[in-house]
């Protein structure tokens, strides 16, 4: 076969693949879901257009109704930026905006999930009681942290623990290796809850261990967010896992019906083994997270491993989410471990916490505020996104103006260009207040880390954006007076060496299109 034939055959193969890909796109479940959702949106728009034919007759009533709606939104509890977005929507599109607002606020499915989580919180409350001696010891060390512990326990239901070893992983591949090692030692159960799962080396390696452990009699439960069914995994993938011996499910599967609860994704990353060891952090189950595959340069991510009493909160978090749609009552006793006897003072205090869009408490943001408001020397931050509300801007700038060193490490190669353009609209105000901003030149930072004063840190899943702070299910671990804080700060400093510092000049001389796009996107920032 000569060179011409080879080229011709290659071109034919490429054409076949393209045709196959196009066919898959057209006939896949994802395409059907998108078409049905678009049809519902078009129907709503058509109804609005139909009503507009009679606008002259009902304009006065509509104006009054819109004014009443705006007054109601202004007086409703919640973030001012969300209110302004809704008000803008109602003012620009009176009929559609008002109807859509009413649809969002009266949606049945969100009420059901919120009610179910409240019931599960009551069921698990006996296992999450606060140890008063721990809080008293915390108050003697740092009263403000005792206040945070009180808030977490009494408002959210997450107690503070001692006797917990914490190991920090500065890269996804480090966490992956240790997690496999710990899973191999499992004797009773493995619980896993992740936002993203994608087939490849990382997931295939984990699945092989899970399948083998299930065959050995270890109970394996695996839950992932339903958004994975859009582009990463087949819709019926849980059935595939169940055939391998795993108990598996999607959280909030994506259905072709308009529903606001589909906006509340499970962004948590939790792995619990035998109730003795637990992992959390920013690392999902896909090859880019361990730099096995390059997407946006080098992928910088972090995680922590807990070993000891504090793992109980991760176990309870998982079981609460798992049981949202279960009808058989869970036997929580079977998975919860007794507290360690004695006291290891050198391990300090560890407080794992969860954040839910249905409890009316912005837990992740409160932890970040707490660190910023009580720092004495510095607050160092790593985050992939920077889409801030007024309160967070105030907290960051006030800390910097109070002679606290505030440094933020952002990606240099973003995964979402629109989010990056929006983030840069906040740079100038922060820089003028004294906040230092660096970008990680080798690639993408996906870490969610706050570390302060060599004694305080939090590592988790919570980005500095509206979706993480207000709309998603999230989790993190607050750490105080544990030696791992030094490891976290050391990693921050090592990462900083690979970054470029952003100046006011850099911000002001960026391309006009980037500036304009970012400023327009700020109108809908609460949706991002």
XYZ file of C-alpha atoms in Angstrom, residues 30 34 67 72 75 133 135 137 146 162 200 225 228-229 261 266 277 328 354 367 369 382 391 412 447 456 466 499:
28
model
C -27.678 13.764 26.968
C -30.996 18.945 26.408
C -43.240 46.305 42.369
C -40.684 41.087 48.659
C -37.022 42.031 52.365
C -14.280 19.396 77.755
C -14.645 23.117 73.787
C -9.842 23.403 76.256
C -14.408 28.052 70.752
C -9.110 15.870 69.441
C -9.114 6.187 33.080
C -22.948 13.484 41.363
C -21.319 12.913 35.437
C -24.048 11.318 33.302
C -32.741 21.209 42.772
C -22.908 17.317 45.346
C -9.468 6.755 58.118
C -35.141 1.713 54.709
C -20.342 19.977 55.769
C -15.159 29.428 58.208
C -14.611 34.776 57.419
C -5.299 28.880 47.189
C -18.984 40.461 52.369
C -2.538 30.988 35.338
C -6.804 23.517 45.649
C -4.846 27.474 61.702
C -21.103 31.653 44.606
C 3.917 31.782 40.573
